[in-house]
Amino acid sequence: MIGAAAGIFEAMQAGIAVNRAGKGGDTLAATLYGASMGFSSIGAGFGIAAAASGSSALLGPLGIAIVLGFLAYSFYQWAQRKESSPFEQWAKRCYFGLANETPKVHWLRPDQAHIAIAELNAATLGLEVGVNFRLRMTGLSSPDYGGPIAGISAPVYEQCLEYRLSLPYFDASRSAYRWTLTIHRHGDGPATQYTRGEVVAGGELDPPAIATSASERRAALATSTPPKKPDYRANT
């Protein structure tokens, strides 16, 4: 049953990847992620059938679930290799790029030149920043409640906002940085000209004494529009 729960979890992960790749304009990657999601979903179904019947024969539902799991993993890895690299992503967003992402990112105006240059510098140096939503399995429900089959536990998930910052050739004695993760809610202004925001995470090491364009924009942001109900748990 643990394998079936893992299959459901992997299908959800692949579904999120389909959405991410599709919005990033990577059609082939989205298709491959979709195939992985399909294999994981069907494999989870066979896993549940094997658990319900108590069968452990490799030529039965359990064997089919294992094969489908391998196929799902292979397609997921293939899809990851087909997603745009930082340079390819920059090329799509620059003045001559396709700009096929959703929402559309296209640096066409003179006042966006500094963004394009900063993004190119980051790609050249190998600086990587990633932010995405991910479903994380936190445990299993009670066997008597919430499962797809009576008496069998179901996985319990929570949605997390993950962020990653990679600084190549980092040397604590010579390097310096300052970073913040700012969220914008509905009502904080248009997507390209936010006037409000909330910093939910940040860090620094020997930051520059002078103000930068990024720090000035952050300081100019007013407090984000408060939601009616808390939309995230702090310190998690």
PDB file of N, CA and C in Angstrom, residues 82-149:
ATOM      1  N   LYS A  82      14.309  18.162 -20.852  1.00  0.00           N
ATOM      2  CA  LYS A  82      13.737  18.947 -21.945  1.00  0.00           C
ATOM      3  C   LYS A  82      13.253  20.328 -21.504  1.00  0.00           C
ATOM      4  N   GLU A  83      13.299  20.612 -20.217  1.00  0.00           N
ATOM      5  CA  GLU A  83      12.925  21.951 -19.766  1.00  0.00           C
ATOM      6  C   GLU A  83      14.013  22.952 -20.137  1.00  0.00           C
ATOM      7  N   SER A  84      13.632  24.193 -20.304  1.00  0.00           N
ATOM      8  CA  SER A  84      14.563  25.233 -20.743  1.00  0.00           C
ATOM      9  C   SER A  84      15.667  25.458 -19.718  1.00  0.00           C
ATOM     10  N   SER A  85      16.891  25.617 -20.222  1.00  0.00           N
ATOM     11  CA  SER A  85      18.015  25.983 -19.364  1.00  0.00           C
ATOM     12  C   SER A  85      17.923  27.478 -19.057  1.00  0.00           C
ATOM     13  N   PRO A  86      18.707  27.981 -18.103  1.00  0.00           N
ATOM     14  CA  PRO A  86      18.671  29.429 -17.814  1.00  0.00           C
ATOM     15  C   PRO A  86      18.940  30.289 -19.041  1.00  0.00           C
ATOM     16  N   PHE A  87      19.883  29.883 -19.901  1.00  0.00           N
ATOM     17  CA  PHE A  87      20.170  30.656 -21.109  1.00  0.00           C
ATOM     18  C   PHE A  87      18.998  30.606 -22.080  1.00  0.00           C
ATOM     19  N   GLU A  88      18.384  29.431 -22.227  1.00  0.00           N
ATOM     20  CA  GLU A  88      17.232  29.308 -23.114  1.00  0.00           C
ATOM     21  C   GLU A  88      16.058  30.125 -22.586  1.00  0.00           C
ATOM     22  N   GLN A  89      15.878  30.120 -21.285  1.00  0.00           N
ATOM     23  CA  GLN A  89      14.814  30.923 -20.690  1.00  0.00           C
ATOM     24  C   GLN A  89      15.066  32.405 -20.926  1.00  0.00           C
ATOM     25  N   TRP A  90      16.325  32.835 -20.771  1.00  0.00           N
ATOM     26  CA  TRP A  90      16.657  34.239 -21.016  1.00  0.00           C
ATOM     27  C   TRP A  90      16.408  34.599 -22.476  1.00  0.00           C
ATOM     28  N   ALA A  91      16.788  33.694 -23.393  1.00  0.00           N
ATOM     29  CA  ALA A  91      16.604  33.965 -24.819  1.00  0.00           C
ATOM     30  C   ALA A  91      15.128  34.141 -25.161  1.00  0.00           C
ATOM     31  N   LYS A  92      14.251  33.387 -24.503  1.00  0.00           N
ATOM     32  CA  LYS A  92      12.817  33.516 -24.766  1.00  0.00           C
ATOM     33  C   LYS A  92      12.264  34.845 -24.272  1.00  0.00           C
ATOM     34  N   ARG A  93      12.900  35.417 -23.241  1.00  0.00           N
ATOM     35  CA  ARG A  93      12.383  36.642 -22.641  1.00  0.00           C
ATOM     36  C   ARG A  93      12.992  37.912 -23.217  1.00  0.00           C
ATOM     37  N   CYS A  94      14.109  37.789 -23.926  1.00  0.00           N
ATOM     38  CA  CYS A  94      14.790  38.986 -24.426  1.00  0.00           C
ATOM     39  C   CYS A  94      14.001  39.614 -25.575  1.00  0.00           C
ATOM     40  N   TYR A  95      14.510  40.722 -26.086  1.00  0.00           N
ATOM     41  CA  TYR A  95      13.808  41.511 -27.105  1.00  0.00           C
ATOM     42  C   TYR A  95      13.448  40.666 -28.328  1.00  0.00           C
ATOM     43  N   PHE A  96      14.345  39.754 -28.733  1.00  0.00           N
ATOM     44  CA  PHE A  96      14.126  38.956 -29.938  1.00  0.00           C
ATOM     45  C   PHE A  96      13.540  37.581 -29.619  1.00  0.00           C
ATOM     46  N   GLY A  97      13.161  37.357 -28.377  1.00  0.00           N
ATOM     47  CA  GLY A  97      12.689  36.040 -27.970  1.00  0.00           C
ATOM     48  C   GLY A  97      11.237  35.767 -28.315  1.00  0.00           C
ATOM     49  N   LEU A  98      10.830  34.511 -28.132  1.00  0.00           N
ATOM     50  CA  LEU A  98       9.461  34.093 -28.424  1.00  0.00           C
ATOM     51  C   LEU A  98       8.472  34.584 -27.377  1.00  0.00           C
ATOM     52  N   ALA A  99       8.928  34.729 -26.154  1.00  0.00           N
ATOM     53  CA  ALA A  99       8.060  35.169 -25.049  1.00  0.00           C
ATOM     54  C   ALA A  99       6.795  34.317 -24.979  1.00  0.00           C
ATOM     55  N   ASN A 100       6.995  33.002 -24.929  1.00  0.00           N
ATOM     56  CA  ASN A 100       5.853  32.079 -24.925  1.00  0.00           C
ATOM     57  C   ASN A 100       5.521  31.548 -23.540  1.00  0.00           C
ATOM     58  N   GLU A 101       5.951  32.254 -22.498  1.00  0.00           N
ATOM     59  CA  GLU A 101       5.630  31.850 -21.136  1.00  0.00           C
ATOM     60  C   GLU A 101       4.274  32.418 -20.714  1.00  0.00           C
ATOM     61  N   THR A 102       3.730  31.854 -19.661  1.00  0.00           N
ATOM     62  CA  THR A 102       2.472  32.334 -19.088  1.00  0.00           C
ATOM     63  C   THR A 102       2.646  32.521 -17.586  1.00  0.00           C
ATOM     64  N   PRO A 103       2.549  33.743 -17.066  1.00  0.00           N
ATOM     65  CA  PRO A 103       2.304  34.999 -17.779  1.00  0.00           C
ATOM     66  C   PRO A 103       3.498  35.394 -18.644  1.00  0.00           C
ATOM     67  N   LYS A 104       3.218  36.159 -19.662  1.00  0.00           N
ATOM     68  CA  LYS A 104       4.237  36.521 -20.645  1.00  0.00           C
ATOM     69  C   LYS A 104       5.294  37.425 -20.028  1.00  0.00           C
ATOM     70  N   VAL A 105       6.563  37.087 -20.266  1.00  0.00           N
ATOM     71  CA  VAL A 105       7.691  37.905 -19.824  1.00  0.00           C
ATOM     72  C   VAL A 105       8.484  38.285 -21.063  1.00  0.00           C
ATOM     73  N   HIS A 106       8.508  39.576 -21.379  1.00  0.00           N
ATOM     74  CA  HIS A 106       9.179  40.043 -22.597  1.00  0.00           C
ATOM     75  C   HIS A 106       9.772  41.418 -22.316  1.00  0.00           C
ATOM     76  N   TRP A 107      11.100  41.494 -22.345  1.00  0.00           N
ATOM     77  CA  TRP A 107      11.780  42.752 -22.042  1.00  0.00           C
ATOM     78  C   TRP A 107      11.896  43.580 -23.314  1.00  0.00           C
ATOM     79  N   LEU A 108      10.924  44.439 -23.542  1.00  0.00           N
ATOM     80  CA  LEU A 108      10.859  45.237 -24.765  1.00  0.00           C
ATOM     81  C   LEU A 108      11.176  46.705 -24.537  1.00  0.00           C
ATOM     82  N   ARG A 109      10.891  47.212 -23.338  1.00  0.00           N
ATOM     83  CA  ARG A 109      11.027  48.643 -23.081  1.00  0.00           C
ATOM     84  C   ARG A 109      12.432  48.984 -22.583  1.00  0.00           C
ATOM     85  N   PRO A 110      12.879  50.221 -22.832  1.00  0.00           N
ATOM     86  CA  PRO A 110      14.211  50.640 -22.359  1.00  0.00           C
ATOM     87  C   PRO A 110      14.363  50.527 -20.849  1.00  0.00           C
ATOM     88  N   ASP A 111      13.267  50.776 -20.089  1.00  0.00           N
ATOM     89  CA  ASP A 111      13.383  50.711 -18.631  1.00  0.00           C
ATOM     90  C   ASP A 111      13.479  49.277 -18.108  1.00  0.00           C
ATOM     91  N   GLN A 112      13.391  48.286 -19.024  1.00  0.00           N
ATOM     92  CA  GLN A 112      13.554  46.888 -18.632  1.00  0.00           C
ATOM     93  C   GLN A 112      14.938  46.347 -18.981  1.00  0.00           C
ATOM     94  N   ALA A 113      15.780  47.223 -19.541  1.00  0.00           N
ATOM     95  CA  ALA A 113      17.109  46.770 -19.973  1.00  0.00           C
ATOM     96  C   ALA A 113      17.939  46.258 -18.801  1.00  0.00           C
ATOM     97  N   HIS A 114      17.831  46.934 -17.645  1.00  0.00           N
ATOM     98  CA  HIS A 114      18.640  46.502 -16.500  1.00  0.00           C
ATOM     99  C   HIS A 114      18.219  45.120 -16.008  1.00  0.00           C
ATOM    100  N   ILE A 115      16.938  44.786 -16.187  1.00  0.00           N
ATOM    101  CA  ILE A 115      16.470  43.458 -15.788  1.00  0.00           C
ATOM    102  C   ILE A 115      17.081  42.396 -16.701  1.00  0.00           C
ATOM    103  N   ALA A 116      17.056  42.676 -18.017  1.00  0.00           N
ATOM    104  CA  ALA A 116      17.618  41.723 -18.976  1.00  0.00           C
ATOM    105  C   ALA A 116      19.106  41.505 -18.737  1.00  0.00           C
ATOM    106  N   ILE A 117      19.823  42.588 -18.460  1.00  0.00           N
ATOM    107  CA  ILE A 117      21.268  42.476 -18.219  1.00  0.00           C
ATOM    108  C   ILE A 117      21.541  41.699 -16.936  1.00  0.00           C
ATOM    109  N   ALA A 118      20.782  41.995 -15.885  1.00  0.00           N
ATOM    110  CA  ALA A 118      20.968  41.286 -14.618  1.00  0.00           C
ATOM    111  C   ALA A 118      20.667  39.797 -14.773  1.00  0.00           C
ATOM    112  N   GLU A 119      19.618  39.470 -15.531  1.00  0.00           N
ATOM    113  CA  GLU A 119      19.271  38.068 -15.749  1.00  0.00           C
ATOM    114  C   GLU A 119      20.359  37.355 -16.553  1.00  0.00           C
ATOM    115  N   LEU A 120      20.920  38.039 -17.548  1.00  0.00           N
ATOM    116  CA  LEU A 120      21.988  37.439 -18.348  1.00  0.00           C
ATOM    117  C   LEU A 120      23.242  37.225 -17.506  1.00  0.00           C
ATOM    118  N   ASN A 121      23.565  38.195 -16.670  1.00  0.00           N
ATOM    119  CA  ASN A 121      24.718  38.038 -15.774  1.00  0.00           C
ATOM    120  C   ASN A 121      24.523  36.838 -14.847  1.00  0.00           C
ATOM    121  N   ALA A 122      23.312  36.698 -14.319  1.00  0.00           N
ATOM    122  CA  ALA A 122      23.028  35.580 -13.416  1.00  0.00           C
ATOM    123  C   ALA A 122      23.182  34.242 -14.135  1.00  0.00           C
ATOM    124  N   ALA A 123      22.679  34.168 -15.377  1.00  0.00           N
ATOM    125  CA  ALA A 123      22.800  32.926 -16.145  1.00  0.00           C
ATOM    126  C   ALA A 123      24.258  32.630 -16.477  1.00  0.00           C
ATOM    127  N   THR A 124      25.029  33.669 -16.800  1.00  0.00           N
ATOM    128  CA  THR A 124      26.442  33.482 -17.143  1.00  0.00           C
ATOM    129  C   THR A 124      27.254  33.005 -15.945  1.00  0.00           C
ATOM    130  N   LEU A 125      26.971  33.576 -14.780  1.00  0.00           N
ATOM    131  CA  LEU A 125      27.708  33.218 -13.572  1.00  0.00           C
ATOM    132  C   LEU A 125      27.256  31.888 -12.972  1.00  0.00           C
ATOM    133  N   GLY A 126      26.110  31.405 -13.420  1.00  0.00           N
ATOM    134  CA  GLY A 126      25.590  30.160 -12.868  1.00  0.00           C
ATOM    135  C   GLY A 126      24.721  30.353 -11.646  1.00  0.00           C
ATOM    136  N   LEU A 127      24.327  31.601 -11.379  1.00  0.00           N
ATOM    137  CA  LEU A 127      23.439  31.879 -10.253  1.00  0.00           C
ATOM    138  C   LEU A 127      22.066  31.291 -10.551  1.00  0.00           C
ATOM    139  N   GLU A 128      21.555  30.496  -9.647  1.00  0.00           N
ATOM    140  CA  GLU A 128      20.267  29.848  -9.847  1.00  0.00           C
ATOM    141  C   GLU A 128      19.313  30.207  -8.718  1.00  0.00           C
ATOM    142  N   VAL A 129      18.131  30.626  -9.097  1.00  0.00           N
ATOM    143  CA  VAL A 129      17.080  30.945  -8.135  1.00  0.00           C
ATOM    144  C   VAL A 129      15.809  30.250  -8.595  1.00  0.00           C
ATOM    145  N   GLY A 130      15.187  29.542  -7.711  1.00  0.00           N
ATOM    146  CA  GLY A 130      13.956  28.850  -8.062  1.00  0.00           C
ATOM    147  C   GLY A 130      12.900  29.000  -6.985  1.00  0.00           C
ATOM    148  N   VAL A 131      11.666  29.225  -7.413  1.00  0.00           N
ATOM    149  CA  VAL A 131      10.523  29.319  -6.503  1.00  0.00           C
ATOM    150  C   VAL A 131       9.388  28.522  -7.120  1.00  0.00           C
ATOM    151  N   ASN A 132       8.799  27.650  -6.360  1.00  0.00           N
ATOM    152  CA  ASN A 132       7.675  26.883  -6.885  1.00  0.00           C
ATOM    153  C   ASN A 132       6.833  26.332  -5.738  1.00  0.00           C
ATOM    154  N   PHE A 133       5.604  25.986  -6.083  1.00  0.00           N
ATOM    155  CA  PHE A 133       4.707  25.341  -5.130  1.00  0.00           C
ATOM    156  C   PHE A 133       4.853  23.821  -5.282  1.00  0.00           C
ATOM    157  N   ARG A 134       4.815  23.125  -4.164  1.00  0.00           N
ATOM    158  CA  ARG A 134       4.975  21.669  -4.197  1.00  0.00           C
ATOM    159  C   ARG A 134       4.078  21.034  -3.143  1.00  0.00           C
ATOM    160  N   LEU A 135       3.487  19.909  -3.521  1.00  0.00           N
ATOM    161  CA  LEU A 135       2.706  19.129  -2.563  1.00  0.00           C
ATOM    162  C   LEU A 135       3.661  18.220  -1.792  1.00  0.00           C
ATOM    163  N   ARG A 136       3.591  18.270  -0.477  1.00  0.00           N
ATOM    164  CA  ARG A 136       4.463  17.449   0.358  1.00  0.00           C
ATOM    165  C   ARG A 136       3.614  16.499   1.190  1.00  0.00           C
ATOM    166  N   MET A 137       3.960  15.223   1.127  1.00  0.00           N
ATOM    167  CA  MET A 137       3.217  14.241   1.911  1.00  0.00           C
ATOM    168  C   MET A 137       3.681  14.310   3.359  1.00  0.00           C
ATOM    169  N   THR A 138       2.743  14.553   4.263  1.00  0.00           N
ATOM    170  CA  THR A 138       3.084  14.716   5.675  1.00  0.00           C
ATOM    171  C   THR A 138       2.774  13.476   6.507  1.00  0.00           C
ATOM    172  N   GLY A 139       2.098  12.510   5.902  1.00  0.00           N
ATOM    173  CA  GLY A 139       1.774  11.298   6.641  1.00  0.00           C
ATOM    174  C   GLY A 139       0.601  10.576   6.008  1.00  0.00           C
ATOM    175  N   LEU A 140       0.016   9.691   6.758  1.00  0.00           N
ATOM    176  CA  LEU A 140      -1.127   8.911   6.296  1.00  0.00           C
ATOM    177  C   LEU A 140      -2.311   9.141   7.226  1.00  0.00           C
ATOM    178  N   SER A 141      -3.490   9.138   6.634  1.00  0.00           N
ATOM    179  CA  SER A 141      -4.697   9.322   7.431  1.00  0.00           C
ATOM    180  C   SER A 141      -5.018   8.044   8.201  1.00  0.00           C
ATOM    181  N   SER A 142      -5.978   8.156   9.087  1.00  0.00           N
ATOM    182  CA  SER A 142      -6.426   6.989   9.843  1.00  0.00           C
ATOM    183  C   SER A 142      -7.016   5.955   8.884  1.00  0.00           C
ATOM    184  N   PRO A 143      -6.727   4.682   9.083  1.00  0.00           N
ATOM    185  CA  PRO A 143      -7.291   3.653   8.192  1.00  0.00           C
ATOM    186  C   PRO A 143      -8.812   3.660   8.155  1.00  0.00           C
ATOM    187  N   ASP A 144      -9.427   4.218   9.180  1.00  0.00           N
ATOM    188  CA  ASP A 144     -10.890   4.216   9.258  1.00  0.00           C
ATOM    189  C   ASP A 144     -11.519   5.479   8.689  1.00  0.00           C
ATOM    190  N   TYR A 145     -10.657   6.396   8.164  1.00  0.00           N
ATOM    191  CA  TYR A 145     -11.231   7.650   7.673  1.00  0.00           C
ATOM    192  C   TYR A 145     -10.366   8.199   6.544  1.00  0.00           C
ATOM    193  N   GLY A 146     -10.993   8.517   5.446  1.00  0.00           N
ATOM    194  CA  GLY A 146     -10.322   9.254   4.389  1.00  0.00           C
ATOM    195  C   GLY A 146      -9.653   8.421   3.327  1.00  0.00           C
ATOM    196  N   GLY A 147      -9.577   7.105   3.462  1.00  0.00           N
ATOM    197  CA  GLY A 147      -8.907   6.282   2.473  1.00  0.00           C
ATOM    198  C   GLY A 147      -9.803   5.964   1.290  1.00  0.00           C
ATOM    199  N   PRO A 148      -9.201   5.645   0.120  1.00  0.00           N
ATOM    200  CA  PRO A 148     -10.009   5.281  -1.044  1.00  0.00           C
ATOM    201  C   PRO A 148     -10.715   3.946  -0.860  1.00  0.00           C
ATOM    202  N   ILE A 149     -10.144   3.090   0.020  1.00  0.00           N
ATOM    203  CA  ILE A 149     -10.748   1.793   0.323  1.00  0.00           C
ATOM    204  C   ILE A 149     -10.872   1.682   1.833  1.00  0.00           C
TER     205      ILE A 149
END
